[in-house]
Amino acid sequence: MASAFAQSENENIKRVTDRFTDFYNRDLPDSIFSMLDDNMKKALPLDKTKDFLAGLKAGAGKITGRQLTKNAATYAVYKTTFEHTVFALVISLDNNFLINGLRVNPYVDESVPFLKRNTTKMALPFKDEWTVVWGGDTESQNYHVTNKAQKNAFDLLITDEKGSSHKTNGKTNEDYYAFGKEVLAPCDGEIVMAIDSVKDNIPGVMNAAQVLGNSVVIKTANNEFLFFAHFKQHSVKVKVGQQVKQGQLLGLCGNSGHSSEAHIHFHIQHVKDLNSGMGVKCFFDSFLVNGQVKTDYSPVQGEHIKPSK
Ligand SMILES: [Zn+2]
């Protein structure tokens, strides 16, 4: 019999979560603060509550839906859909129905299998020779490894024979060899995200508010999600819902988002959402690595890579 009760949503938590959602969406942090118990109020004083909620709103947007995923006597976990992302919202109550625990965690959908590597054959996403600045499995080769979704990412740019990525003093984007170069679809797929309006940075000054900058996400038939970031403003040539073919122009390399100089950021993850994605290691089908043909290979830091035809 107990299991029958466990299936139904705890009415008290539901009521409190409804009120929390309403206050959050209407920007009423004082009202949310009044729902906290004394310990929570000490841990999260009003100014901190305001900062936390404002930060969440800026990044994730309003709450648009939720679904109960775990239900216990004193707490519940909700898969919570925001305008821009999905989080697991954990709310627990004391005996007076005041909130004594509130957490916003990455939402991990365990019904979607993690992928170790790509199964779709990938071509390099450009013509010409590019250099892997960050790529590989260790932290010294690839600073992305500490980020769950981006752990297998590549940062790619173009260097000259001196190893420099720019022609003169590097003070303008146009000085960089990579700036304005074509970025191509590595395989067929469907465009599921396309952002084009973010300004390019002055070299060395990063935009932390819009991390990906101008960006494109391709979903393959094998449910791999290919993220390309930092395109040049107004250069993205694809739209959400569009089917693309391998080799099709996505846009031009730029310096938008969390980027200090013109480069391509590329990674694959197992779901579309950046917060809950798990990185997928990317092997390219057949290409030149430092002049030698390699097949089904994942390049690492320092290697010069180029299509073989
Ligand atoms: Zn990167």
Tab-separated table of C-alpha atoms and ligand atoms in Angstrom:
chain	number	residue	atom	x	y	z
A	1	MET	CA	0.000	0.000	0.000
A	2	ALA	CA	2.827	2.376	0.779
A	3	SER	CA	3.935	2.358	-2.827
A	4	ALA	CA	0.529	3.605	-3.926
A	5	PHE	CA	1.032	6.705	-1.776
A	6	ALA	CA	4.576	7.157	-3.013
A	7	GLN	CA	3.295	7.492	-6.574
A	8	SER	CA	1.121	10.520	-5.863
A	9	GLU	CA	2.593	13.986	-5.639
A	10	ASN	CA	2.991	15.422	-2.168
A	11	GLU	CA	0.281	18.114	-2.084
A	12	ASN	CA	2.143	20.391	0.331
A	13	ILE	CA	5.303	20.386	-1.744
A	14	LYS	CA	3.252	20.879	-4.885
A	15	ARG	CA	1.559	23.948	-3.380
A	16	VAL	CA	4.874	25.443	-2.224
A	17	THR	CA	6.519	24.729	-5.597
A	18	ASP	CA	3.597	26.353	-7.424
A	19	ARG	CA	4.034	29.490	-5.307
A	20	PHE	CA	7.818	29.441	-5.756
A	21	THR	CA	7.364	29.187	-9.542
A	22	ASP	CA	4.849	32.021	-9.603
A	23	PHE	CA	7.057	34.335	-7.493
A	24	TYR	CA	10.150	33.425	-9.497
A	25	ASN	CA	8.491	34.120	-12.831
A	26	ARG	CA	7.120	37.457	-11.558
A	27	ASP	CA	10.512	38.547	-10.096
A	28	LEU	CA	9.381	38.635	-6.448
A	29	PRO	CA	12.487	37.508	-4.508
A	30	ASP	CA	11.166	38.993	-1.224
A	31	SER	CA	8.130	36.732	-1.460
A	32	ILE	CA	10.366	33.714	-2.069
A	33	PHE	CA	12.583	34.733	0.869
A	34	SER	CA	9.501	34.746	3.152
A	35	MET	CA	8.905	31.079	2.228
A	36	LEU	CA	12.298	29.972	3.643
A	37	ASP	CA	12.835	28.543	7.133
A	38	ASP	CA	15.227	30.269	9.577
A	39	ASN	CA	18.252	28.150	8.678
A	40	MET	CA	17.775	28.767	4.977
A	41	LYS	CA	17.362	32.493	5.649
A	42	LYS	CA	20.727	32.454	7.447
A	43	ALA	CA	22.424	30.487	4.688
A	44	LEU	CA	20.803	32.547	1.955
A	45	PRO	CA	20.198	36.104	3.267
A	46	LEU	CA	17.871	38.304	1.230
A	47	ASP	CA	20.630	39.871	-0.898
A	48	LYS	CA	22.023	36.417	-1.722
A	49	THR	CA	18.541	35.107	-2.503
A	50	LYS	CA	18.088	38.041	-4.882
A	51	ASP	CA	21.465	37.437	-6.576
A	52	PHE	CA	20.804	33.719	-6.915
A	53	LEU	CA	17.361	34.200	-8.449
A	54	ALA	CA	18.489	37.025	-10.755
A	55	GLY	CA	21.429	34.915	-11.967
A	56	LEU	CA	19.152	31.953	-12.592
A	57	LYS	CA	16.676	34.152	-14.492
A	58	ALA	CA	19.408	35.721	-16.641
A	59	GLY	CA	20.820	32.359	-17.669
A	60	ALA	CA	17.812	30.065	-17.745
A	61	GLY	CA	14.804	32.375	-18.194
A	62	LYS	CA	11.326	31.820	-16.775
A	63	ILE	CA	10.003	28.442	-15.681
A	64	THR	CA	7.651	27.115	-18.350
A	65	GLY	CA	6.891	23.629	-17.089
A	66	ARG	CA	7.727	20.934	-14.600
A	67	GLN	CA	7.344	17.236	-14.119
A	68	LEU	CA	7.708	15.285	-10.875
A	69	THR	CA	10.615	12.839	-11.064
A	70	LYS	CA	11.058	11.917	-7.385
A	71	ASN	CA	8.678	12.184	-4.490
A	72	ALA	CA	9.330	11.625	-0.782
A	73	ALA	CA	7.646	12.640	2.482
A	74	THR	CA	9.607	15.865	2.903
A	75	TYR	CA	11.065	16.628	-0.493
A	76	ALA	CA	10.448	16.364	-4.215
A	77	VAL	CA	12.564	16.541	-7.359
A	78	TYR	CA	11.084	18.154	-10.448
A	79	LYS	CA	12.389	18.103	-13.986
A	80	THR	CA	11.916	21.832	-14.505
A	81	THR	CA	11.804	23.351	-17.959
A	82	PHE	CA	12.984	26.945	-18.259
A	83	GLU	CA	12.865	29.075	-21.397
A	84	HIS	CA	16.494	28.258	-22.257
A	85	THR	CA	17.328	25.053	-20.407
A	86	VAL	CA	16.197	22.213	-18.152
A	87	PHE	CA	17.221	21.773	-14.507
A	88	ALA	CA	16.350	19.385	-11.700
A	89	LEU	CA	14.703	21.489	-8.993
A	90	VAL	CA	14.934	19.930	-5.535
A	91	ILE	CA	12.635	21.372	-2.873
A	92	SER	CA	12.328	20.145	0.704
A	93	LEU	CA	10.007	21.379	3.463
A	94	ASP	CA	10.031	21.443	7.258
A	95	ASN	CA	7.008	20.592	9.424
A	96	ASN	CA	5.619	24.109	8.984
A	97	PHE	CA	5.802	23.803	5.188
A	98	LEU	CA	8.670	26.289	5.038
A	99	ILE	CA	11.439	25.597	2.538
A	100	ASN	CA	14.500	24.124	4.299
A	101	GLY	CA	16.278	22.992	1.144
A	102	LEU	CA	16.323	24.363	-2.374
A	103	ARG	CA	18.704	23.232	-5.089
A	104	VAL	CA	18.915	23.729	-8.827
A	105	ASN	CA	20.918	20.824	-10.237
A	106	PRO	CA	21.846	19.786	-13.768
A	107	TYR	CA	19.080	17.585	-15.109
A	108	VAL	CA	20.347	14.242	-16.341
A	109	ASP	CA	17.858	12.145	-18.284
A	110	GLU	CA	18.967	8.617	-17.557
A	111	SER	CA	16.710	7.167	-20.254
A	112	VAL	CA	18.981	8.717	-22.918
A	113	PRO	CA	22.126	6.604	-23.355
A	114	PHE	CA	25.529	8.261	-22.979
A	115	LEU	CA	27.655	7.963	-26.101
A	116	LYS	CA	31.353	7.150	-25.817
A	117	ARG	CA	32.156	8.355	-29.328
A	118	ASN	CA	30.521	9.388	-32.584
A	119	THR	CA	29.142	6.698	-34.864
A	120	THR	CA	28.293	9.116	-37.667
A	121	LYS	CA	31.281	9.597	-39.996
A	122	MET	CA	32.666	13.107	-39.615
A	123	ALA	CA	34.715	15.178	-42.054
A	124	LEU	CA	36.809	18.085	-40.804
A	125	PRO	CA	34.577	21.175	-40.638
A	126	PHE	CA	36.798	23.352	-42.870
A	127	LYS	CA	39.112	23.514	-45.886
A	128	ASP	CA	42.810	24.389	-45.489
A	129	GLU	CA	45.076	23.475	-42.597
A	130	TRP	CA	44.064	24.292	-39.019
A	131	THR	CA	45.889	23.799	-35.727
A	132	VAL	CA	44.457	22.092	-32.637
A	133	VAL	CA	45.081	24.544	-29.749
A	134	TRP	CA	43.077	22.559	-27.231
A	135	GLY	CA	42.184	18.924	-27.856
A	136	GLY	CA	42.858	15.573	-26.219
A	137	ASP	CA	42.024	13.668	-23.059
A	138	THR	CA	44.316	15.265	-20.463
A	139	GLU	CA	43.946	18.627	-18.757
A	140	SER	CA	47.283	19.878	-20.097
A	141	GLN	CA	46.202	19.084	-23.665
A	142	ASN	CA	42.649	20.273	-23.295
A	143	TYR	CA	41.342	22.702	-20.690
A	144	HIS	CA	37.768	21.620	-21.576
A	145	VAL	CA	38.168	18.217	-19.839
A	146	THR	CA	36.838	19.558	-16.526
A	147	ASN	CA	33.502	20.465	-18.154
A	148	LYS	CA	31.114	17.501	-18.450
A	149	ALA	CA	29.483	18.516	-21.731
A	150	GLN	CA	32.630	19.932	-23.350
A	151	LYS	CA	35.214	17.445	-22.106
A	152	ASN	CA	36.081	16.277	-25.630
A	153	ALA	CA	35.939	19.727	-27.265
A	154	PHE	CA	38.407	21.113	-29.783
A	155	ASP	CA	39.540	24.722	-30.115
A	156	LEU	CA	40.930	25.220	-33.597
A	157	LEU	CA	42.719	28.087	-35.281
A	158	ILE	CA	45.061	28.799	-38.168
A	159	THR	CA	48.754	29.434	-37.571
A	160	ASP	CA	51.622	30.522	-39.815
A	161	GLU	CA	55.098	28.954	-40.055
A	162	LYS	CA	56.135	30.899	-36.930
A	163	GLY	CA	53.223	29.402	-34.997
A	164	SER	CA	51.442	32.752	-34.758
A	165	SER	CA	47.657	32.976	-35.226
A	166	HIS	CA	47.772	36.570	-36.477
A	167	LYS	CA	49.652	38.600	-39.079
A	168	THR	CA	50.756	41.745	-37.209
A	169	ASN	CA	49.926	42.940	-33.682
A	170	GLY	CA	46.697	40.930	-33.168
A	171	LYS	CA	44.694	43.962	-32.105
A	172	THR	CA	41.865	43.513	-34.615
A	173	ASN	CA	39.863	40.424	-35.525
A	174	GLU	CA	40.786	40.874	-39.189
A	175	ASP	CA	44.431	40.365	-38.238
A	176	TYR	CA	43.737	36.713	-37.371
A	177	TYR	CA	44.125	34.042	-40.065
A	178	ALA	CA	41.031	32.169	-38.854
A	179	PHE	CA	38.693	35.162	-38.838
A	180	GLY	CA	36.103	34.945	-41.627
A	181	LYS	CA	37.102	31.417	-42.723
A	182	GLU	CA	34.295	29.035	-43.712
A	183	VAL	CA	32.978	26.527	-41.166
A	184	LEU	CA	31.347	23.483	-42.794
A	185	ALA	CA	28.971	20.769	-41.621
A	186	PRO	CA	31.077	17.656	-40.792
A	187	CYS	CA	28.123	15.378	-41.591
A	188	ASP	CA	24.446	15.441	-42.531
A	189	GLY	CA	21.949	16.469	-39.886
A	190	GLU	CA	19.258	18.838	-38.722
A	191	ILE	CA	19.935	22.320	-37.355
A	192	VAL	CA	18.457	22.491	-33.831
A	193	MET	CA	20.002	25.794	-32.718
A	194	ALA	CA	21.344	28.787	-34.649
A	195	ILE	CA	22.403	32.105	-33.065
A	196	ASP	CA	23.721	34.913	-35.250
A	197	SER	CA	23.356	38.281	-33.526
A	198	VAL	CA	26.171	38.365	-30.940
A	199	LYS	CA	28.852	41.015	-31.533
A	200	ASP	CA	32.412	39.918	-32.172
A	201	ASN	CA	34.763	40.684	-29.278
A	202	ILE	CA	37.781	42.933	-29.346
A	203	PRO	CA	40.666	40.389	-29.210
A	204	GLY	CA	41.484	39.566	-25.584
A	205	VAL	CA	38.140	40.797	-24.176
A	206	MET	CA	35.748	37.895	-23.605
A	207	ASN	CA	31.951	37.934	-23.419
A	208	ALA	CA	31.108	35.855	-20.351
A	209	ALA	CA	27.369	36.540	-20.553
A	210	GLN	CA	26.918	34.793	-23.908
A	211	VAL	CA	29.376	31.912	-23.652
A	212	LEU	CA	28.820	30.248	-27.032
A	213	GLY	CA	28.412	33.516	-28.898
A	214	ASN	CA	27.071	32.965	-32.401
A	215	SER	CA	26.595	29.248	-32.566
A	216	VAL	CA	25.077	26.335	-34.436
A	217	VAL	CA	23.976	22.928	-33.168
A	218	ILE	CA	23.478	20.024	-35.593
A	219	LYS	CA	21.566	16.920	-34.546
A	220	THR	CA	22.567	13.785	-36.431
A	221	ALA	CA	20.438	10.748	-37.228
A	222	ASN	CA	22.345	8.928	-34.436
A	223	ASN	CA	21.350	11.565	-31.840
A	224	GLU	CA	24.742	13.209	-31.592
A	225	PHE	CA	24.534	16.956	-30.940
A	226	LEU	CA	27.348	18.888	-32.638
A	227	PHE	CA	28.098	22.289	-31.095
A	228	PHE	CA	29.938	24.979	-33.056
A	229	ALA	CA	30.670	28.250	-31.273
A	230	HIS	CA	32.098	31.746	-31.793
A	231	PHE	CA	30.937	32.447	-35.369
A	232	LYS	CA	31.368	35.934	-36.816
A	233	GLN	CA	28.325	38.131	-36.231
A	234	HIS	CA	25.637	37.857	-38.961
A	235	SER	CA	27.569	35.121	-40.801
A	236	VAL	CA	25.508	32.063	-39.806
A	237	LYS	CA	23.910	30.644	-42.960
A	238	VAL	CA	21.567	28.005	-41.475
A	239	LYS	CA	18.228	28.122	-39.668
A	240	VAL	CA	16.593	25.925	-37.021
A	241	GLY	CA	14.692	23.050	-38.648
A	242	GLN	CA	16.862	23.043	-41.773
A	243	GLN	CA	18.491	19.797	-42.983
A	244	VAL	CA	22.166	20.183	-43.867
A	245	LYS	CA	24.483	18.001	-45.911
A	246	GLN	CA	28.105	17.159	-45.153
A	247	GLY	CA	30.320	19.995	-46.397
A	248	GLN	CA	27.529	22.593	-46.386
A	249	LEU	CA	28.497	26.091	-45.233
A	250	LEU	CA	27.350	26.797	-41.659
A	251	GLY	CA	28.886	30.258	-41.258
A	252	LEU	CA	32.190	32.053	-40.844
A	253	CYS	CA	34.710	31.685	-38.054
A	254	GLY	CA	34.566	34.659	-35.684
A	255	ASN	CA	35.368	35.874	-32.206
A	256	SER	CA	32.000	36.059	-30.404
A	257	GLY	CA	31.114	34.703	-26.960
A	258	HIS	CA	33.647	33.344	-24.461
A	259	SER	CA	36.498	33.721	-26.923
A	260	SER	CA	39.725	35.708	-26.781
A	261	GLU	CA	40.596	35.414	-30.475
A	262	ALA	CA	39.042	34.083	-33.688
A	263	HIS	CA	38.755	30.298	-33.454
A	264	ILE	CA	36.333	27.413	-33.936
A	265	HIS	CA	35.068	25.661	-30.822
A	266	PHE	CA	33.592	22.265	-31.668
A	267	HIS	CA	32.253	19.547	-29.397
A	268	ILE	CA	29.689	16.750	-29.461
A	269	GLN	CA	27.317	15.890	-26.617
A	270	HIS	CA	24.586	13.312	-26.089
A	271	VAL	CA	21.609	15.666	-25.622
A	272	LYS	CA	20.840	19.174	-26.858
A	273	ASP	CA	20.956	20.951	-23.502
A	274	LEU	CA	24.347	22.439	-22.637
A	275	ASN	CA	23.851	22.068	-18.866
A	276	SER	CA	22.945	18.393	-18.866
A	277	GLY	CA	24.917	17.163	-21.864
A	278	MET	CA	27.684	14.571	-21.570
A	279	GLY	CA	30.644	15.013	-23.919
A	280	VAL	CA	31.109	12.557	-26.774
A	281	LYS	CA	34.614	11.925	-28.118
A	282	CYS	CA	34.919	12.930	-31.772
A	283	PHE	CA	36.834	10.868	-34.316
A	284	PHE	CA	37.175	12.251	-37.838
A	285	ASP	CA	36.876	9.820	-40.712
A	286	SER	CA	39.924	10.374	-42.935
A	287	PHE	CA	42.204	13.432	-42.976
A	288	LEU	CA	45.809	14.623	-42.819
A	289	VAL	CA	47.540	14.966	-39.470
A	290	ASN	CA	50.886	16.747	-39.790
A	291	GLY	CA	50.867	15.635	-43.415
A	292	GLN	CA	50.090	11.937	-42.769
A	293	VAL	CA	46.728	10.344	-43.594
A	294	LYS	CA	44.888	9.166	-40.494
A	295	THR	CA	41.568	7.344	-40.433
A	296	ASP	CA	39.067	7.308	-37.574
A	297	TYR	CA	41.311	9.502	-35.434
A	298	SER	CA	40.710	12.110	-32.742
A	299	PRO	CA	43.389	14.819	-33.052
A	300	VAL	CA	45.182	16.327	-30.046
A	301	GLN	CA	46.824	19.595	-29.062
A	302	GLY	CA	49.525	20.865	-31.405
A	303	GLU	CA	48.545	18.797	-34.421
A	304	HIS	CA	48.036	20.404	-37.814
A	305	ILE	CA	44.960	18.950	-39.466
A	306	LYS	CA	43.679	19.257	-43.011
A	307	PRO	CA	41.157	17.489	-45.276
A	308	SER	CA	42.882	14.855	-47.437
A	309	LYS	CA	41.005	15.943	-50.564
B	1	ZN	ZN	36.441	25.918	-26.648
